mmCIF file of C-alpha atoms in Angstrom:
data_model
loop_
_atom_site.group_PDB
_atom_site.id
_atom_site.type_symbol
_atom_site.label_atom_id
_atom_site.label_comp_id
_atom_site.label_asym_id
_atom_site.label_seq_id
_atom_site.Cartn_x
_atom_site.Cartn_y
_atom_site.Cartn_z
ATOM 1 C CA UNK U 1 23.860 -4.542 8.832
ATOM 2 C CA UNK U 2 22.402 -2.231 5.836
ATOM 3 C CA UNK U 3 19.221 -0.993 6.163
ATOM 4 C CA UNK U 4 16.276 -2.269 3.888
ATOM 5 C CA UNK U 5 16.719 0.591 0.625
ATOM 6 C CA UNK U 6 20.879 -0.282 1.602
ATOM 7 C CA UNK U 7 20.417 -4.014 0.936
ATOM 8 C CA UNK U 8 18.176 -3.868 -1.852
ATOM 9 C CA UNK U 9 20.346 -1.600 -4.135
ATOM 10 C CA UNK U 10 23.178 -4.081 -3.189
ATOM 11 C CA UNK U 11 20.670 -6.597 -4.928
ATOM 12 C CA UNK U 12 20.394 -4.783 -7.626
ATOM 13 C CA UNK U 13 23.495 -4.484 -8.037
ATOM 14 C CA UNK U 14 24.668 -8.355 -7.776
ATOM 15 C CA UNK U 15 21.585 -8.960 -10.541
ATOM 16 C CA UNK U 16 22.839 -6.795 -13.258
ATOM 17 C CA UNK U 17 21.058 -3.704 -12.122
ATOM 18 C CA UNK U 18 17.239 -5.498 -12.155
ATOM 19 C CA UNK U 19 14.837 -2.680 -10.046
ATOM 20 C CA UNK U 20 13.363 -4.838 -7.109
ATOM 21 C CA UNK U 21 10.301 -1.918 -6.936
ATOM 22 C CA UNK U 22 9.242 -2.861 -10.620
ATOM 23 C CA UNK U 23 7.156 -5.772 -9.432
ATOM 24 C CA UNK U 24 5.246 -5.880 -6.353
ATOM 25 C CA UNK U 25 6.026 -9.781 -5.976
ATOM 26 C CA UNK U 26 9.887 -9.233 -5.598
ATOM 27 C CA UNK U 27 9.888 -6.419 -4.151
ATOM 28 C CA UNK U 28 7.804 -7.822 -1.821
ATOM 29 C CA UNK U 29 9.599 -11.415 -1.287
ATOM 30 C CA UNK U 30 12.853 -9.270 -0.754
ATOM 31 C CA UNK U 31 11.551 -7.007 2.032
ATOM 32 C CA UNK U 32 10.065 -10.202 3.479
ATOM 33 C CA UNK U 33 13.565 -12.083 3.480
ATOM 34 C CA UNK U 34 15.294 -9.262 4.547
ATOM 35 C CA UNK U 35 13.078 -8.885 7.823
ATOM 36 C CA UNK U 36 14.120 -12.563 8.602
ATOM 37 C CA UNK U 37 17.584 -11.988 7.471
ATOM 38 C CA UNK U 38 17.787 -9.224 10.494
ATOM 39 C CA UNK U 39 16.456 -12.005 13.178
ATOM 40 C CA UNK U 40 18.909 -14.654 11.899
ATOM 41 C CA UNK U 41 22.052 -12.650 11.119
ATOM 42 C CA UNK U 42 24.147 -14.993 12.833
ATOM 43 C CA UNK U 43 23.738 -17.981 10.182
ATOM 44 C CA UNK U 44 26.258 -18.875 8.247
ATOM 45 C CA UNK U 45 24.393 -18.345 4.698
ATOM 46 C CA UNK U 46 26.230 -21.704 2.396
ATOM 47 C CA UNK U 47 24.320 -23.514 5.687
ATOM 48 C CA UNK U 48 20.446 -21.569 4.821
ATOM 49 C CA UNK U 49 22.099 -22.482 1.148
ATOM 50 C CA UNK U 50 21.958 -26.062 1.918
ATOM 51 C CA UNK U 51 18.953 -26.173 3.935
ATOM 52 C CA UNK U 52 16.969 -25.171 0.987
ATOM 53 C CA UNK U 53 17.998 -27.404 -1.557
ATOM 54 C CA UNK U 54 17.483 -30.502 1.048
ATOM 55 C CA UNK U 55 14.325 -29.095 1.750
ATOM 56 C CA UNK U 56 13.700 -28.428 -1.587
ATOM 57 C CA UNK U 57 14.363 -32.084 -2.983
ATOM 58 C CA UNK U 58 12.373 -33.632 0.026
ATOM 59 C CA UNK U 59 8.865 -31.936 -1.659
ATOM 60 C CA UNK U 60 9.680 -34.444 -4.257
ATOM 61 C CA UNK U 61 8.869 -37.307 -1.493
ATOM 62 C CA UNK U 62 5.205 -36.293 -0.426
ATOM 63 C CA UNK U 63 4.333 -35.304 -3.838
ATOM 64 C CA UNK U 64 5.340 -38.805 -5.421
ATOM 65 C CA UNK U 65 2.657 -40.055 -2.153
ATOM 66 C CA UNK U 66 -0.465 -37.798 -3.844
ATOM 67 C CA UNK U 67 -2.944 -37.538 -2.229
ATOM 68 C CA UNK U 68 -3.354 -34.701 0.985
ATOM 69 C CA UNK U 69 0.306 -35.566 1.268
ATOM 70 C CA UNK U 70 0.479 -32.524 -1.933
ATOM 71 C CA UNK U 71 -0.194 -30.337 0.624
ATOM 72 C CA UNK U 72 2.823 -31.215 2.727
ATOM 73 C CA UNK U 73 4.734 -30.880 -0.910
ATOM 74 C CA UNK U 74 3.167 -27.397 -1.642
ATOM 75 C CA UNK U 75 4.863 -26.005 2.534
ATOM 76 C CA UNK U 76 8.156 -27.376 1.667
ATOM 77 C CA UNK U 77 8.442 -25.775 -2.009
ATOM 78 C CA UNK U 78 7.847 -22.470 -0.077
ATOM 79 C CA UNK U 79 9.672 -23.108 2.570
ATOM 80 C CA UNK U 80 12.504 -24.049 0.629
ATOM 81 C CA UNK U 81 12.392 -20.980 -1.326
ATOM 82 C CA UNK U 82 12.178 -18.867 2.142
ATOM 83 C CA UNK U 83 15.377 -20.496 3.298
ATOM 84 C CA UNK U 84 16.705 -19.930 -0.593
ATOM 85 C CA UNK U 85 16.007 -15.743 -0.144
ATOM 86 C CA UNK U 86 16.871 -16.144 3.543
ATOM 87 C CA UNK U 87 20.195 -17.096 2.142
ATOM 88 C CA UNK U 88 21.040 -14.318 0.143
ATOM 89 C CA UNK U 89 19.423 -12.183 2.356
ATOM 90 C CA UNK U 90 21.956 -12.709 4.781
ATOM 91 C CA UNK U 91 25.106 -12.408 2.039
ATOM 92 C CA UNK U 92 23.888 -8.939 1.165
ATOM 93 C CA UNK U 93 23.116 -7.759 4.134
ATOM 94 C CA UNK U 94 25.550 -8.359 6.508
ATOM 95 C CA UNK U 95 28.345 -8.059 3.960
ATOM 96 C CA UNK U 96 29.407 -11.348 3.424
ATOM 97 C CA UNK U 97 28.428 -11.565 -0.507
ATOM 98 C CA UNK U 98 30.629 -12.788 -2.609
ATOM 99 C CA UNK U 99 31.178 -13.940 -6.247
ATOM 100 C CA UNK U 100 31.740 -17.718 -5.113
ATOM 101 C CA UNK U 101 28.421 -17.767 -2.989
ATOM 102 C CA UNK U 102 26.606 -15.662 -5.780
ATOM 103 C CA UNK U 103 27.774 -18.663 -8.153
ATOM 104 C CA UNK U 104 26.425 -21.207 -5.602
ATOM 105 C CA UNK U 105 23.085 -19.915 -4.833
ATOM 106 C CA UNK U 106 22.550 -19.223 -8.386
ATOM 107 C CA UNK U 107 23.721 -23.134 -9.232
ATOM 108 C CA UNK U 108 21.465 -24.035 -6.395
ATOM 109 C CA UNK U 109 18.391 -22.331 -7.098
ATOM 110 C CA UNK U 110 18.724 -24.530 -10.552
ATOM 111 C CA UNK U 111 18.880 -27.534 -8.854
ATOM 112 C CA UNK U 112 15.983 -26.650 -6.649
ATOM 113 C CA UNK U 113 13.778 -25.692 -9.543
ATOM 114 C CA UNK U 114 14.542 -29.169 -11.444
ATOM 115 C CA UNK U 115 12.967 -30.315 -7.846
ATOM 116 C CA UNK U 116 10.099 -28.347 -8.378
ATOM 117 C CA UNK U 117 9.702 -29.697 -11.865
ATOM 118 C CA UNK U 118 10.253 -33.402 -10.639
ATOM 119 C CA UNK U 119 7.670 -33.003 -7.558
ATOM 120 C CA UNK U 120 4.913 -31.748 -10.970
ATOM 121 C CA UNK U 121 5.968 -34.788 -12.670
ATOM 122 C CA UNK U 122 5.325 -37.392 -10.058
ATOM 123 C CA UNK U 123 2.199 -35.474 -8.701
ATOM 124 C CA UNK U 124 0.551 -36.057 -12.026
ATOM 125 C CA UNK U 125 1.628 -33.747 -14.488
ATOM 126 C CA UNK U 126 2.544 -35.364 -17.981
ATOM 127 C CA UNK U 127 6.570 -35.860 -18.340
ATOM 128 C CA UNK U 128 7.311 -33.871 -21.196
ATOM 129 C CA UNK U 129 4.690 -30.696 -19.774
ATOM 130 C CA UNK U 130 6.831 -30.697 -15.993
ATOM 131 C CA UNK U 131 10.286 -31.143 -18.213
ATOM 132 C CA UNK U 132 9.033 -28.021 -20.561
ATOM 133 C CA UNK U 133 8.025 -26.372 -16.553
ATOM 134 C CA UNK U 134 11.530 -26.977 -15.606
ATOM 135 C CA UNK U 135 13.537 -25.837 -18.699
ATOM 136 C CA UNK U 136 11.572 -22.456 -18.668
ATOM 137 C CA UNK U 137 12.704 -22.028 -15.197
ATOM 138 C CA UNK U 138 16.461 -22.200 -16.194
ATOM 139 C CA UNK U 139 16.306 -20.661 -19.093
ATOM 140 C CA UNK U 140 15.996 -16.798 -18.079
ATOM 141 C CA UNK U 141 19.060 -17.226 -15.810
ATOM 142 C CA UNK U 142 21.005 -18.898 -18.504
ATOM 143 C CA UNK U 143 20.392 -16.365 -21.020
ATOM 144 C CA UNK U 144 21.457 -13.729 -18.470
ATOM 145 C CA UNK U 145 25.052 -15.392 -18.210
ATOM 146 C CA UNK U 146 25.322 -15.284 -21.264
ATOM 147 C CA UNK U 147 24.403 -12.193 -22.452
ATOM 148 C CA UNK U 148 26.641 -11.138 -19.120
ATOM 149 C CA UNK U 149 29.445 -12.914 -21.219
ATOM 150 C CA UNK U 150 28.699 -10.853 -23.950
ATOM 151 C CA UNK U 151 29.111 -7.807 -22.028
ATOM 152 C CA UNK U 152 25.742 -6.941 -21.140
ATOM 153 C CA UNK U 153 25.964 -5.479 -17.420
ATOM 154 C CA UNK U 154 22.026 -4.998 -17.106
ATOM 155 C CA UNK U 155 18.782 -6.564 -17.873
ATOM 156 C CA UNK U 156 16.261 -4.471 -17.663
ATOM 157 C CA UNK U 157 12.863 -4.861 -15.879
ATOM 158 C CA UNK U 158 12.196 -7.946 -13.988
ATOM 159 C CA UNK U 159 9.728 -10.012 -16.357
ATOM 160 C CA UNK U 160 7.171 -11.882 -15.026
ATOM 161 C CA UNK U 161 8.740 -15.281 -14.547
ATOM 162 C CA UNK U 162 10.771 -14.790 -12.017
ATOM 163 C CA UNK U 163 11.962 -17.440 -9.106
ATOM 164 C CA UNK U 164 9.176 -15.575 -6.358
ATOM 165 C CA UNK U 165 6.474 -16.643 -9.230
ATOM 166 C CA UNK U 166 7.917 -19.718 -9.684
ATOM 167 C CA UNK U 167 7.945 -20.717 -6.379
ATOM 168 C CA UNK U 168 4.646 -19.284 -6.238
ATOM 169 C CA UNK U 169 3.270 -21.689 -9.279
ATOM 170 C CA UNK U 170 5.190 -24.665 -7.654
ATOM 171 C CA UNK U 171 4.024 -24.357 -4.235
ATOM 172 C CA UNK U 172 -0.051 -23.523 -4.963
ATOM 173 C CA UNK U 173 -0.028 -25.967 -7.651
ATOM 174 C CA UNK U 174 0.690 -28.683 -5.489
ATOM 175 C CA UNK U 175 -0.987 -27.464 -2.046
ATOM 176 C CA UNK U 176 -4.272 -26.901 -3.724
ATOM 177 C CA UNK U 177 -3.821 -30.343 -5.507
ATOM 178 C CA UNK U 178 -3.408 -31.916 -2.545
ATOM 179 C CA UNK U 179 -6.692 -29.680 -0.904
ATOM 180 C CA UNK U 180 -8.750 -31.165 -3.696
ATOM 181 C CA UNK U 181 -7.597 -34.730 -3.895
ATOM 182 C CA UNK U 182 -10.374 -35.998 -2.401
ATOM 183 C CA UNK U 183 -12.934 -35.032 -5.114
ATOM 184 C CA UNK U 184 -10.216 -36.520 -7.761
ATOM 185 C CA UNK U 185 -9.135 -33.598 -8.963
ATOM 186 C CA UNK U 186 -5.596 -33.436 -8.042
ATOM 187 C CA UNK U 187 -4.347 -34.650 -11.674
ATOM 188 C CA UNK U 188 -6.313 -31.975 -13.398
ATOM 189 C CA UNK U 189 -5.028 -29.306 -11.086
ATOM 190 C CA UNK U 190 -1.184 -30.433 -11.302
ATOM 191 C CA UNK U 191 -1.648 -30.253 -14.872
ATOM 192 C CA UNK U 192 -3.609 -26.758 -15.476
ATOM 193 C CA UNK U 193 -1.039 -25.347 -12.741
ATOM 194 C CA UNK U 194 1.984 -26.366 -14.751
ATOM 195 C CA UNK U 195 0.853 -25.383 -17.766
ATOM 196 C CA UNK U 196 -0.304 -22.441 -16.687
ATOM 197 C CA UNK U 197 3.715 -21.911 -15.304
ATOM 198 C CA UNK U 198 4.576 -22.779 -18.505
ATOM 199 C CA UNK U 199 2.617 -20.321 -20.126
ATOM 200 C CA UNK U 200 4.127 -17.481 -17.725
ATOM 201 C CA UNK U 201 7.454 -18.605 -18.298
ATOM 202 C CA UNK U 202 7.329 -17.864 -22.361
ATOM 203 C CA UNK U 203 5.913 -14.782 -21.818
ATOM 204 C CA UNK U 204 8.712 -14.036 -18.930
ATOM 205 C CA UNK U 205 11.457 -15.626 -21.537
ATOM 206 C CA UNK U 206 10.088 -13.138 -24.106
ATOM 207 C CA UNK U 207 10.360 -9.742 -21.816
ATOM 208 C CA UNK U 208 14.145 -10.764 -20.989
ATOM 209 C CA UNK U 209 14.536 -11.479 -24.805
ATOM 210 C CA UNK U 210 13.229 -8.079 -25.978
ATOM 211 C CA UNK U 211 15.243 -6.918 -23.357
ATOM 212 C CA UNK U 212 18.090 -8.083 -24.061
ATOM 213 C CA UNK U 213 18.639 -7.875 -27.653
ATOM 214 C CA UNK U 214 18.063 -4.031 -26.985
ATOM 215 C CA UNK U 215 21.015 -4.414 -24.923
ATOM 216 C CA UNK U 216 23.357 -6.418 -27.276
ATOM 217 C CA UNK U 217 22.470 -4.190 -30.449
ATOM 218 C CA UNK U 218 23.498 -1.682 -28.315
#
């Protein structure tokens, strides 16, 4: 198995050179996955692949409930995401990563987030504000296919949207919704919590952008 600097410049490498040390968050969230990846190095990672989206999905359930139930919604956002990093954790470092699993995870970790947005939506946030939450959380990845079409091979720093802070968002938006529901306040948080995702996400969407037409002028 590689050691902790090993499997992080493997991750670097399989997300077009991104430095894991320039933010604290995800550099942090990969050390943390990679601990658990060196417990559980026997799992088959397209199985922690699959755990996570189920998981992921079935936030949408307790959120639609309100109430304290949010708070239930808020653990299984992160512990969906754990069992997402667990995943490629496990790839990396035991040298089963692959292009056809990096394709997966990365198609899964969309479908996961358009969870996230859904379990905003029915916890009170207004349609179109969870559906602008969502669509900010695909976008970065999308332009980095396609600039990786184009021939970019890196991307620069990590901007401050990634998935770690969008799990983040997701997760303490909802728990602490649900922590306050009995004072009414649960809409109001759900609401100020998305939009406050949404307002990290432009300026995240912006960092890759600069980023990347650098690259592509190039």
């Amino acid at each position: 198995m590689l050691s902790r600097e090993e499997y992080l410049a493997a991750w670097s490498t399989w997300h077009g050179g991104a430095d894991p040390t320039t933010s604290r968050l995800v550099h942090g969230w990969l050390s943390g996955v990679y601990a658990l990846a060196r417990r559980f190095a026997g799992l088959p990672p397209v199985a922690v692949t699959a755990g996570g989206l189920l998981v992921a999905v079935a936030a949408v359930v307790p959120a639609a409930a309100g109430g304290p139930w949010l708070v239930l919604a808020g653990v299984l956002v992160g512990f969906s995401a754990v069992l997402d990093g667990l995943d490629g954790a496990l790839a990396i470092a035991t040298g089963r990563a692959s292009r056809r699993g990096f394709v997966l995870d990365s198609a899964v970790d969309r479908l996961g987030e358009g969870a996230f947005a859904a379990a905003l939506w029915v916890a009170g946030a207004p349609g179109w504000l969870a559906a602008a939450f969502g669509a900010l959380c695909w976008l970065p990845d999308y332009l980095r296919a396609r600039a990786g079409q184009a021939g970019v091979t890196e991307t620069g720093e990590l901007s401050v949207w990634e998935r770690p802070t969008r799990v983040v968002m997701t997760g303490f938006t909802l728990g602490g919704a649900g922590v306050v529901a009995g004072f009414g306040w649960a809409g109001a948080v759900v609401t100020c919590g998305t939009a406050v995702g949404c307002l990290l996400g432009v300026v995240g969407v912006a960092q890759l952008g600069t980023a990347l037409r650098r690259a592509l002028a190039d």
